Amino acid sequence: MPYVVTRSCCADASCVLACPVNCIHPAPGEPGFGTTEMLYVDPRTCVDCGACTTACPVDALKPHTKLGEGELPFLQLNADYYKRNPHADRSPMYVVPRQRALPEGELSVAVIGAGPAGMFAADELLRHPGVRVTVHDRLPTPYGLARAGVAPDHQDTKQVTRLFRTIESQPGFRYRLGVELGTDLTHTDLLREHHAVVYAVGAATDRRLGIEGEELRGSVSATDFVGWYNGHPDRAADEHPLDTERAVVIGNGNVALDVARILTADPDTLARTDISDRALAALRTSKVREVVLLGRRGPAQAAFTVPELLALCALKDVDVLVEGGPEGLDPEATEKTRLLSQLAARTPVEGRRRIVLRFLTSPLRLVGETSVRALEITPTELYTDDDGTVRARPTGAAETLETGLVLRSVGYRARPVPGLPFDEASATVPHERGRVEPGVYVAGWIKRGPTGFIGTNKTCAQETVESLLDDFAAGRLTGPERAVRTTTQALDLDAWRAIDRAERAAGEAQGRPRVKFTDTESLRRAAEAVPAVHT
């Protein structure tokens, strides 16, 4: 009875360390780790011990006999990985980072950003005795995209926050939440208070399309839309025109699929999640019946991952259609094209909501006076440029899609960090193995760009922390001068736990994981069960 890795895999490799027979790959140090869509269990070698399930923070590992109907394809997906990537050597490859014997004296580190990258950086630092870590975040709540980015219908993936709760409970850890860099304290302040600063601020904005009409009402960033339905305090009060029968998402990555699922989901199902109450109320009256996802390139180049496509294939009461290129699909080429071929062969059911995956199509301009009323699109054709990259170029006449809601989902982009260098082309901070200069470091998307998965941040953080500890051991870091008082009242771990308890209690009363407070004032009121501090 082999265990199977399913869609919710966070790829943080906890299961790899737990497995006694080294049957979970790719492991840290192996080709593909950090870039593959998930990890995989070899069914021929698994001994059914279940050790991996205890280690997994998101309950992604299950015995094959307990897979739900929509999870059954993962059994074959796990097995197929080993047909393409045989692992004859079963000697363990995962090396636990060594515990440092630090120079005498306590090491104090500020981590800026309480998302997965920041939390994994804190965890790596606290593995070494004598380290104190203060995690800062602009919001009154931690966990970043794990709280405000993961779709509410993916509650299993959100279980990674259980791991973060373990990290924040370690000796030497503290929060300073609700404090904004550049407003409440500065880069210079942080360097005066700590030996080192690790910036894990992510990529908070989206890439633009650069087409006419992008500023019209109804033209929305998918980043903002995700923040809206997840109750992010910056976006919770937004309003979106859902009085249109068709919505169009430009892009076909995982976020685009998330948006499409939420727009076509049964509101009664969403009501059992932690979706924003305001968003749920709007979705109950939504007139959206069709969501079209546009991809400039073909099906083989689609940006979504196979696990997310499998989740789409398993949807009940929503048709998923494929347009633009399906006749050229080779079902034997990849797992992705095989699944798309199956979708293309499905017969739609009259009256159902639908998600349309439309390939080889490029947006030209948004049409409307003050609000979007249509999107002009054009077919594209593929070509290979000099470096071997498959690209798309427009070809053929324009077509008009009537719509009142267009969401761009073509990638995240980081903002410059005050006091740090910034590469505008890659939207990252230049570094060497996470080191910007001795005392200043980066981790996560601000370091490597918006790539990878939740678990990718773990190995990313390990590299950065190794550079930081090397600098400390070599005497390159300056000791703290004095504590800095913030201009805003900071919230600590006890305050966050008060918020968490209040949200969970409200959720329990409604049969939900939690009911989120979605504005800063409400969050701070919920935190008042414990005194906040100026630190």
mmCIF file of C-alpha atoms in Angstrom, residues 164-484:
data_model
loop_
_atom_site.group_PDB
_atom_site.id
_atom_site.type_symbol
_atom_site.label_atom_id
_atom_site.label_comp_id
_atom_site.label_asym_id
_atom_site.label_seq_id
_atom_site.Cartn_x
_atom_site.Cartn_y
_atom_site.Cartn_z
ATOM 1 C CA PHE A 164 4.876 28.269 11.123
ATOM 2 C CA ARG A 165 3.145 28.123 14.516
ATOM 3 C CA THR A 166 5.819 25.666 15.624
ATOM 4 C CA ILE A 167 8.564 27.991 14.398
ATOM 5 C CA GLU A 168 7.134 31.020 16.195
ATOM 6 C CA SER A 169 6.964 29.049 19.454
ATOM 7 C CA GLN A 170 10.737 28.498 19.592
ATOM 8 C CA PRO A 171 12.851 30.226 22.249
ATOM 9 C CA GLY A 172 14.527 33.299 20.817
ATOM 10 C CA PHE A 173 11.659 34.124 18.424
ATOM 11 C CA ARG A 174 9.555 37.276 18.626
ATOM 12 C CA TYR A 175 7.219 39.251 16.374
ATOM 13 C CA ARG A 176 7.020 42.942 15.660
ATOM 14 C CA LEU A 177 3.819 43.094 13.561
ATOM 15 C CA GLY A 178 1.908 46.044 12.164
ATOM 16 C CA VAL A 179 5.153 47.949 11.597
ATOM 17 C CA GLU A 180 6.109 49.313 8.183
ATOM 18 C CA LEU A 181 9.680 49.715 6.982
ATOM 19 C CA GLY A 182 10.331 53.263 5.811
ATOM 20 C CA THR A 183 7.452 54.669 7.878
ATOM 21 C CA ASP A 184 7.706 53.265 11.395
ATOM 22 C CA LEU A 185 11.387 52.365 11.273
ATOM 23 C CA THR A 186 14.221 52.499 8.749
ATOM 24 C CA HIS A 187 16.930 50.272 7.363
ATOM 25 C CA THR A 188 19.436 52.227 9.458
ATOM 26 C CA ASP A 189 17.331 51.640 12.587
ATOM 27 C CA LEU A 190 17.402 47.901 11.991
ATOM 28 C CA LEU A 191 21.169 47.808 11.521
ATOM 29 C CA ARG A 192 21.636 49.728 14.775
ATOM 30 C CA GLU A 193 19.451 47.271 16.678
ATOM 31 C CA HIS A 194 20.673 43.965 15.231
ATOM 32 C CA HIS A 195 23.808 42.262 13.984
ATOM 33 C CA ALA A 196 22.093 41.523 10.667
ATOM 34 C CA VAL A 197 18.911 42.065 8.692
ATOM 35 C CA VAL A 198 17.306 39.495 6.349
ATOM 36 C CA TYR A 199 14.814 40.956 3.884
ATOM 37 C CA ALA A 200 12.112 38.460 2.879
ATOM 38 C CA VAL A 201 9.595 40.985 1.575
ATOM 39 C CA GLY A 202 8.327 38.998 -1.400
ATOM 40 C CA ALA A 203 6.892 40.440 -4.593
ATOM 41 C CA ALA A 204 3.840 42.496 -3.684
ATOM 42 C CA THR A 205 2.848 43.991 -7.044
ATOM 43 C CA ASP A 206 1.897 42.549 -10.416
ATOM 44 C CA ARG A 207 3.296 42.901 -13.904
ATOM 45 C CA ARG A 208 1.424 45.148 -16.309
ATOM 46 C CA LEU A 209 0.078 44.206 -19.742
ATOM 47 C CA GLY A 210 0.966 47.511 -21.381
ATOM 48 C CA ILE A 211 -2.141 47.617 -23.570
ATOM 49 C CA GLU A 212 -4.739 50.313 -24.210
ATOM 50 C CA GLY A 213 -7.598 50.472 -21.702
ATOM 51 C CA GLU A 214 -5.739 48.818 -18.846
ATOM 52 C CA GLU A 215 -6.836 51.590 -16.463
ATOM 53 C CA LEU A 216 -10.578 51.142 -17.092
ATOM 54 C CA ARG A 217 -12.872 50.064 -14.268
ATOM 55 C CA GLY A 218 -13.179 46.290 -14.469
ATOM 56 C CA SER A 219 -9.524 45.879 -15.428
ATOM 57 C CA VAL A 220 -8.065 44.316 -12.298
ATOM 58 C CA SER A 221 -4.833 42.728 -11.209
ATOM 59 C CA ALA A 222 -5.276 39.091 -10.204
ATOM 60 C CA THR A 223 -3.017 39.901 -7.257
ATOM 61 C CA ASP A 224 -5.573 42.415 -5.983
ATOM 62 C CA PHE A 225 -8.479 40.064 -6.706
ATOM 63 C CA VAL A 226 -6.834 37.271 -4.710
ATOM 64 C CA GLY A 227 -6.236 39.711 -1.856
ATOM 65 C CA TRP A 228 -9.916 40.683 -2.014
ATOM 66 C CA TYR A 229 -11.364 37.194 -1.646
ATOM 67 C CA ASN A 230 -8.734 36.277 0.946
ATOM 68 C CA GLY A 231 -9.506 39.301 3.128
ATOM 69 C CA HIS A 232 -6.150 41.082 2.815
ATOM 70 C CA PRO A 233 -6.514 44.391 4.722
ATOM 71 C CA ASP A 234 -5.247 46.365 1.700
ATOM 72 C CA ARG A 235 -7.879 44.890 -0.611
ATOM 73 C CA ALA A 236 -10.767 43.638 1.539
ATOM 74 C CA ALA A 237 -12.969 46.699 0.874
ATOM 75 C CA ASP A 238 -12.516 46.560 -2.917
ATOM 76 C CA GLU A 239 -15.493 46.096 -5.219
ATOM 77 C CA HIS A 240 -15.416 44.199 -8.500
ATOM 78 C CA PRO A 241 -17.978 44.137 -11.333
ATOM 79 C CA LEU A 242 -19.453 40.651 -11.103
ATOM 80 C CA ASP A 243 -22.566 41.649 -13.045
ATOM 81 C CA THR A 244 -21.065 40.277 -16.257
ATOM 82 C CA GLU A 245 -21.646 36.805 -17.655
ATOM 83 C CA ARG A 246 -18.057 36.414 -18.828
ATOM 84 C CA ALA A 247 -14.817 37.179 -17.006
ATOM 85 C CA VAL A 248 -11.455 36.973 -18.764
ATOM 86 C CA VAL A 249 -8.167 36.122 -17.072
ATOM 87 C CA ILE A 250 -5.043 37.001 -19.044
ATOM 88 C CA GLY A 251 -2.458 34.392 -18.124
ATOM 89 C CA ASN A 252 -2.674 30.702 -17.289
ATOM 90 C CA GLY A 253 -0.502 30.118 -14.254
ATOM 91 C CA ASN A 254 -1.671 28.663 -10.946
ATOM 92 C CA VAL A 255 -3.018 32.006 -9.732
ATOM 93 C CA ALA A 256 -5.120 32.302 -12.898
ATOM 94 C CA LEU A 257 -6.589 28.853 -12.193
ATOM 95 C CA ASP A 258 -7.294 29.873 -8.595
ATOM 96 C CA VAL A 259 -9.217 32.951 -9.737
ATOM 97 C CA ALA A 260 -11.194 30.932 -12.285
ATOM 98 C CA ARG A 261 -12.163 28.315 -9.695
ATOM 99 C CA ILE A 262 -13.312 30.909 -7.167
ATOM 100 C CA LEU A 263 -15.393 32.780 -9.766
ATOM 101 C CA THR A 264 -17.187 29.581 -10.806
ATOM 102 C CA ALA A 265 -17.398 27.854 -7.406
ATOM 103 C CA ASP A 266 -20.619 27.135 -5.533
ATOM 104 C CA PRO A 267 -20.861 29.900 -2.896
ATOM 105 C CA ASP A 268 -22.273 27.394 -0.403
ATOM 106 C CA THR A 269 -19.049 25.402 -0.731
ATOM 107 C CA LEU A 270 -16.932 28.536 -0.319
ATOM 108 C CA ALA A 271 -18.961 29.403 2.781
ATOM 109 C CA ARG A 272 -17.245 26.491 4.556
ATOM 110 C CA THR A 273 -13.795 28.047 3.997
ATOM 111 C CA ASP A 274 -12.003 31.121 5.356
ATOM 112 C CA ILE A 275 -12.958 33.289 2.372
ATOM 113 C CA SER A 276 -13.651 36.946 3.153
ATOM 114 C CA ASP A 277 -17.284 37.460 4.172
ATOM 115 C CA ARG A 278 -17.492 40.516 1.923
ATOM 116 C CA ALA A 279 -16.205 38.548 -1.079
ATOM 117 C CA LEU A 280 -18.568 35.658 -0.327
ATOM 118 C CA ALA A 281 -21.558 37.996 -0.271
ATOM 119 C CA ALA A 282 -20.522 39.443 -3.652
ATOM 120 C CA LEU A 283 -19.978 36.006 -5.179
ATOM 121 C CA ARG A 284 -23.463 34.898 -4.056
ATOM 122 C CA THR A 285 -24.970 37.535 -6.354
ATOM 123 C CA SER A 286 -22.403 37.116 -9.146
ATOM 124 C CA LYS A 287 -23.677 36.727 -12.719
ATOM 125 C CA VAL A 288 -20.408 35.254 -13.998
ATOM 126 C CA ARG A 289 -21.107 32.024 -15.880
ATOM 127 C CA GLU A 290 -17.936 31.708 -17.924
ATOM 128 C CA VAL A 291 -14.274 32.413 -17.176
ATOM 129 C CA VAL A 292 -11.880 32.432 -20.132
ATOM 130 C CA LEU A 293 -8.162 32.033 -19.457
ATOM 131 C CA LEU A 294 -5.990 33.401 -22.266
ATOM 132 C CA GLY A 295 -2.511 32.064 -22.955
ATOM 133 C CA ARG A 296 -0.275 33.604 -25.613
ATOM 134 C CA ARG A 297 1.552 30.340 -26.171
ATOM 135 C CA GLY A 298 0.327 26.794 -26.711
ATOM 136 C CA PRO A 299 -0.867 24.068 -24.340
ATOM 137 C CA ALA A 300 2.607 22.573 -23.968
ATOM 138 C CA GLN A 301 3.894 25.915 -22.642
ATOM 139 C CA ALA A 302 1.026 26.525 -20.190
ATOM 140 C CA ALA A 303 2.312 28.010 -16.929
ATOM 141 C CA PHE A 304 0.030 26.095 -14.534
ATOM 142 C CA THR A 305 1.365 22.988 -12.831
ATOM 143 C CA VAL A 306 0.100 19.452 -13.335
ATOM 144 C CA PRO A 307 -1.221 19.179 -9.738
ATOM 145 C CA GLU A 308 -3.332 22.322 -10.219
ATOM 146 C CA LEU A 309 -4.565 21.072 -13.593
ATOM 147 C CA LEU A 310 -5.595 17.803 -11.927
ATOM 148 C CA ALA A 311 -7.557 19.811 -9.373
ATOM 149 C CA LEU A 312 -9.312 21.576 -12.238
ATOM 150 C CA CYS A 313 -10.083 18.257 -13.938
ATOM 151 C CA ALA A 314 -11.726 17.037 -10.736
ATOM 152 C CA LEU A 315 -14.184 19.935 -10.438
ATOM 153 C CA LYS A 316 -17.828 18.955 -10.067
ATOM 154 C CA ASP A 317 -20.629 20.932 -11.728
ATOM 155 C CA VAL A 318 -18.173 23.129 -13.677
ATOM 156 C CA ASP A 319 -17.209 22.380 -17.277
ATOM 157 C CA VAL A 320 -13.549 22.840 -18.204
ATOM 158 C CA LEU A 321 -13.033 23.345 -21.942
ATOM 159 C CA VAL A 322 -9.924 23.689 -24.096
ATOM 160 C CA GLU A 323 -9.758 26.020 -27.090
ATOM 161 C CA GLY A 324 -6.985 27.259 -29.360
ATOM 162 C CA GLY A 325 -4.541 24.525 -30.225
ATOM 163 C CA PRO A 326 -6.154 21.342 -28.877
ATOM 164 C CA GLU A 327 -6.113 19.741 -32.339
ATOM 165 C CA GLY A 328 -2.316 19.844 -32.156
ATOM 166 C CA LEU A 329 -2.109 18.325 -28.684
ATOM 167 C CA ASP A 330 0.097 15.272 -28.365
ATOM 168 C CA PRO A 331 -1.370 13.256 -25.493
ATOM 169 C CA GLU A 332 1.884 11.295 -25.267
ATOM 170 C CA ALA A 333 4.165 14.341 -25.032
ATOM 171 C CA THR A 334 3.779 15.254 -21.359
ATOM 172 C CA GLU A 335 1.411 14.663 -18.470
ATOM 173 C CA LYS A 336 0.104 18.186 -18.997
ATOM 174 C CA THR A 337 -0.776 17.630 -22.658
ATOM 175 C CA ARG A 338 -2.335 14.258 -21.808
ATOM 176 C CA LEU A 339 -4.666 15.877 -19.302
ATOM 177 C CA LEU A 340 -5.494 18.732 -21.655
ATOM 178 C CA SER A 341 -6.315 16.203 -24.383
ATOM 179 C CA GLN A 342 -8.771 14.530 -22.034
ATOM 180 C CA LEU A 343 -10.380 17.868 -21.215
ATOM 181 C CA ALA A 344 -10.614 18.762 -24.904
ATOM 182 C CA ALA A 345 -12.553 15.546 -25.523
ATOM 183 C CA ARG A 346 -15.192 16.279 -22.880
ATOM 184 C CA THR A 347 -18.720 17.257 -23.868
ATOM 185 C CA PRO A 348 -20.005 20.335 -22.032
ATOM 186 C CA VAL A 349 -23.239 20.092 -20.062
ATOM 187 C CA GLU A 350 -25.916 22.648 -20.824
ATOM 188 C CA GLY A 351 -26.456 25.176 -18.050
ATOM 189 C CA ARG A 352 -23.218 24.612 -16.185
ATOM 190 C CA ARG A 353 -20.707 27.312 -15.392
ATOM 191 C CA ARG A 354 -17.578 26.883 -17.436
ATOM 192 C CA ILE A 355 -13.851 27.549 -17.421
ATOM 193 C CA VAL A 356 -12.310 27.872 -20.878
ATOM 194 C CA LEU A 357 -8.567 27.339 -21.343
ATOM 195 C CA ARG A 358 -7.875 29.247 -24.553
ATOM 196 C CA PHE A 359 -4.374 28.996 -25.963
ATOM 197 C CA LEU A 360 -2.521 30.774 -28.796
ATOM 198 C CA THR A 361 -4.370 34.017 -28.066
ATOM 199 C CA SER A 362 -3.019 37.452 -27.202
ATOM 200 C CA PRO A 363 -4.849 40.517 -25.788
ATOM 201 C CA LEU A 364 -4.785 43.642 -27.949
ATOM 202 C CA ARG A 365 -6.770 46.279 -26.068
ATOM 203 C CA LEU A 366 -9.565 46.795 -23.584
ATOM 204 C CA VAL A 367 -12.657 48.507 -24.959
ATOM 205 C CA GLY A 368 -14.880 50.918 -23.024
ATOM 206 C CA GLU A 369 -15.278 54.544 -22.012
ATOM 207 C CA THR A 370 -15.040 54.393 -18.222
ATOM 208 C CA SER A 371 -15.557 50.662 -17.661
ATOM 209 C CA VAL A 372 -14.498 47.558 -19.551
ATOM 210 C CA ARG A 373 -17.173 46.275 -21.886
ATOM 211 C CA ALA A 374 -15.027 44.104 -24.197
ATOM 212 C CA LEU A 375 -11.543 42.775 -24.845
ATOM 213 C CA GLU A 376 -9.993 42.639 -28.301
ATOM 214 C CA ILE A 377 -7.836 39.569 -28.851
ATOM 215 C CA THR A 378 -5.871 38.083 -31.714
ATOM 216 C CA PRO A 379 -4.596 34.602 -32.578
ATOM 217 C CA THR A 380 -0.890 33.939 -32.172
ATOM 218 C CA GLU A 381 1.623 31.565 -33.693
ATOM 219 C CA LEU A 382 4.656 30.030 -32.047
ATOM 220 C CA TYR A 383 8.282 30.477 -33.054
ATOM 221 C CA THR A 384 11.626 29.649 -31.490
ATOM 222 C CA ASP A 385 14.050 32.493 -30.903
ATOM 223 C CA ASP A 386 17.842 32.329 -31.069
ATOM 224 C CA ASP A 387 18.256 31.029 -27.519
ATOM 225 C CA GLY A 388 15.745 28.217 -28.063
ATOM 226 C CA THR A 389 12.833 29.814 -26.178
ATOM 227 C CA VAL A 390 9.363 29.181 -27.614
ATOM 228 C CA ARG A 391 7.588 32.518 -28.067
ATOM 229 C CA ALA A 392 4.333 33.753 -29.578
ATOM 230 C CA ARG A 393 3.586 36.512 -32.069
ATOM 231 C CA PRO A 394 0.231 37.896 -33.230
ATOM 232 C CA THR A 395 -1.249 36.622 -36.466
ATOM 233 C CA GLY A 396 -4.675 37.043 -38.005
ATOM 234 C CA ALA A 397 -7.563 39.408 -37.452
ATOM 235 C CA ALA A 398 -8.811 40.779 -34.151
ATOM 236 C CA GLU A 399 -11.754 39.214 -32.331
ATOM 237 C CA THR A 400 -13.886 40.865 -29.670
ATOM 238 C CA LEU A 401 -14.862 39.141 -26.423
ATOM 239 C CA GLU A 402 -17.674 40.847 -24.528
ATOM 240 C CA THR A 403 -16.816 41.084 -20.855
ATOM 241 C CA GLY A 404 -17.025 43.454 -17.921
ATOM 242 C CA LEU A 405 -14.170 41.962 -15.894
ATOM 243 C CA VAL A 406 -10.605 41.388 -17.099
ATOM 244 C CA LEU A 407 -7.976 40.163 -14.650
ATOM 245 C CA ARG A 408 -4.290 40.258 -15.545
ATOM 246 C CA SER A 409 -2.327 37.334 -14.137
ATOM 247 C CA VAL A 410 1.039 37.551 -15.864
ATOM 248 C CA GLY A 411 3.351 37.434 -12.869
ATOM 249 C CA TYR A 412 4.354 39.102 -9.636
ATOM 250 C CA ARG A 413 6.923 41.866 -9.323
ATOM 251 C CA ALA A 414 8.851 43.051 -6.273
ATOM 252 C CA ARG A 415 9.162 46.672 -5.201
ATOM 253 C CA PRO A 416 12.517 48.311 -4.409
ATOM 254 C CA VAL A 417 13.503 48.058 -0.745
ATOM 255 C CA PRO A 418 14.464 51.396 0.839
ATOM 256 C CA GLY A 419 18.217 51.424 1.465
ATOM 257 C CA LEU A 420 19.026 48.418 -0.762
ATOM 258 C CA PRO A 421 20.213 48.176 -4.388
ATOM 259 C CA PHE A 422 17.582 47.013 -6.867
ATOM 260 C CA ASP A 423 17.768 45.419 -10.310
ATOM 261 C CA GLU A 424 14.829 46.819 -12.297
ATOM 262 C CA ALA A 425 15.104 44.163 -15.005
ATOM 263 C CA SER A 426 14.720 41.179 -12.674
ATOM 264 C CA ALA A 427 12.945 43.104 -9.875
ATOM 265 C CA THR A 428 15.293 41.556 -7.321
ATOM 266 C CA VAL A 429 17.992 42.777 -4.945
ATOM 267 C CA PRO A 430 21.472 41.871 -6.275
ATOM 268 C CA HIS A 431 23.215 39.408 -3.954
ATOM 269 C CA GLU A 432 25.710 36.598 -3.693
ATOM 270 C CA ARG A 433 24.218 33.507 -2.090
ATOM 271 C CA GLY A 434 21.769 35.772 -0.268
ATOM 272 C CA ARG A 435 24.413 38.272 0.890
ATOM 273 C CA VAL A 436 23.873 41.860 -0.263
ATOM 274 C CA GLU A 437 26.741 42.965 1.971
ATOM 275 C CA PRO A 438 27.890 41.757 5.392
ATOM 276 C CA GLY A 439 24.979 42.438 7.704
ATOM 277 C CA VAL A 440 22.335 42.701 4.953
ATOM 278 C CA TYR A 441 20.756 39.637 3.327
ATOM 279 C CA VAL A 442 17.784 38.598 1.192
ATOM 280 C CA ALA A 443 15.597 35.493 0.970
ATOM 281 C CA GLY A 444 12.539 34.441 -1.018
ATOM 282 C CA TRP A 445 11.149 36.234 -4.067
ATOM 283 C CA ILE A 446 13.049 39.477 -3.450
ATOM 284 C CA LYS A 447 16.172 37.306 -3.760
ATOM 285 C CA ARG A 448 15.360 34.932 -6.618
ATOM 286 C CA GLY A 449 12.260 36.366 -8.303
ATOM 287 C CA PRO A 450 8.690 34.995 -8.114
ATOM 288 C CA THR A 451 9.549 31.344 -8.739
ATOM 289 C CA GLY A 452 9.181 28.085 -6.875
ATOM 290 C CA PHE A 453 6.736 26.815 -4.290
ATOM 291 C CA ILE A 454 6.254 27.199 -0.544
ATOM 292 C CA GLY A 455 8.956 24.654 0.231
ATOM 293 C CA THR A 456 11.430 26.263 -2.180
ATOM 294 C CA ASN A 457 11.803 28.993 0.426
ATOM 295 C CA LYS A 458 13.323 26.478 2.823
ATOM 296 C CA THR A 459 16.429 25.739 0.754
ATOM 297 C CA CYS A 460 16.574 29.397 -0.274
ATOM 298 C CA ALA A 461 16.634 30.384 3.415
ATOM 299 C CA GLN A 462 19.275 27.776 4.224
ATOM 300 C CA GLU A 463 21.648 29.303 1.683
ATOM 301 C CA THR A 464 21.067 32.841 2.974
ATOM 302 C CA VAL A 465 21.492 31.844 6.624
ATOM 303 C CA GLU A 466 24.734 30.011 5.809
ATOM 304 C CA SER A 467 26.104 33.250 4.321
ATOM 305 C CA LEU A 468 24.967 35.224 7.377
ATOM 306 C CA LEU A 469 26.527 32.790 9.841
ATOM 307 C CA ASP A 470 29.760 32.723 7.837
ATOM 308 C CA ASP A 471 29.936 36.503 8.177
ATOM 309 C CA PHE A 472 29.223 36.367 11.906
ATOM 310 C CA ALA A 473 31.897 33.706 12.465
ATOM 311 C CA ALA A 474 34.404 35.785 10.493
ATOM 312 C CA GLY A 475 33.713 38.893 12.596
ATOM 313 C CA ARG A 476 32.222 40.871 9.700
ATOM 314 C CA LEU A 477 29.038 41.866 11.553
ATOM 315 C CA THR A 478 28.707 44.907 13.781
ATOM 316 C CA GLY A 479 27.122 44.399 17.179
ATOM 317 C CA PRO A 480 23.817 46.113 18.060
ATOM 318 C CA GLU A 481 24.062 49.672 19.407
ATOM 319 C CA ARG A 482 20.632 50.233 20.911
ATOM 320 C CA ALA A 483 16.986 49.221 20.777
ATOM 321 C CA VAL A 484 14.760 51.231 18.423
#
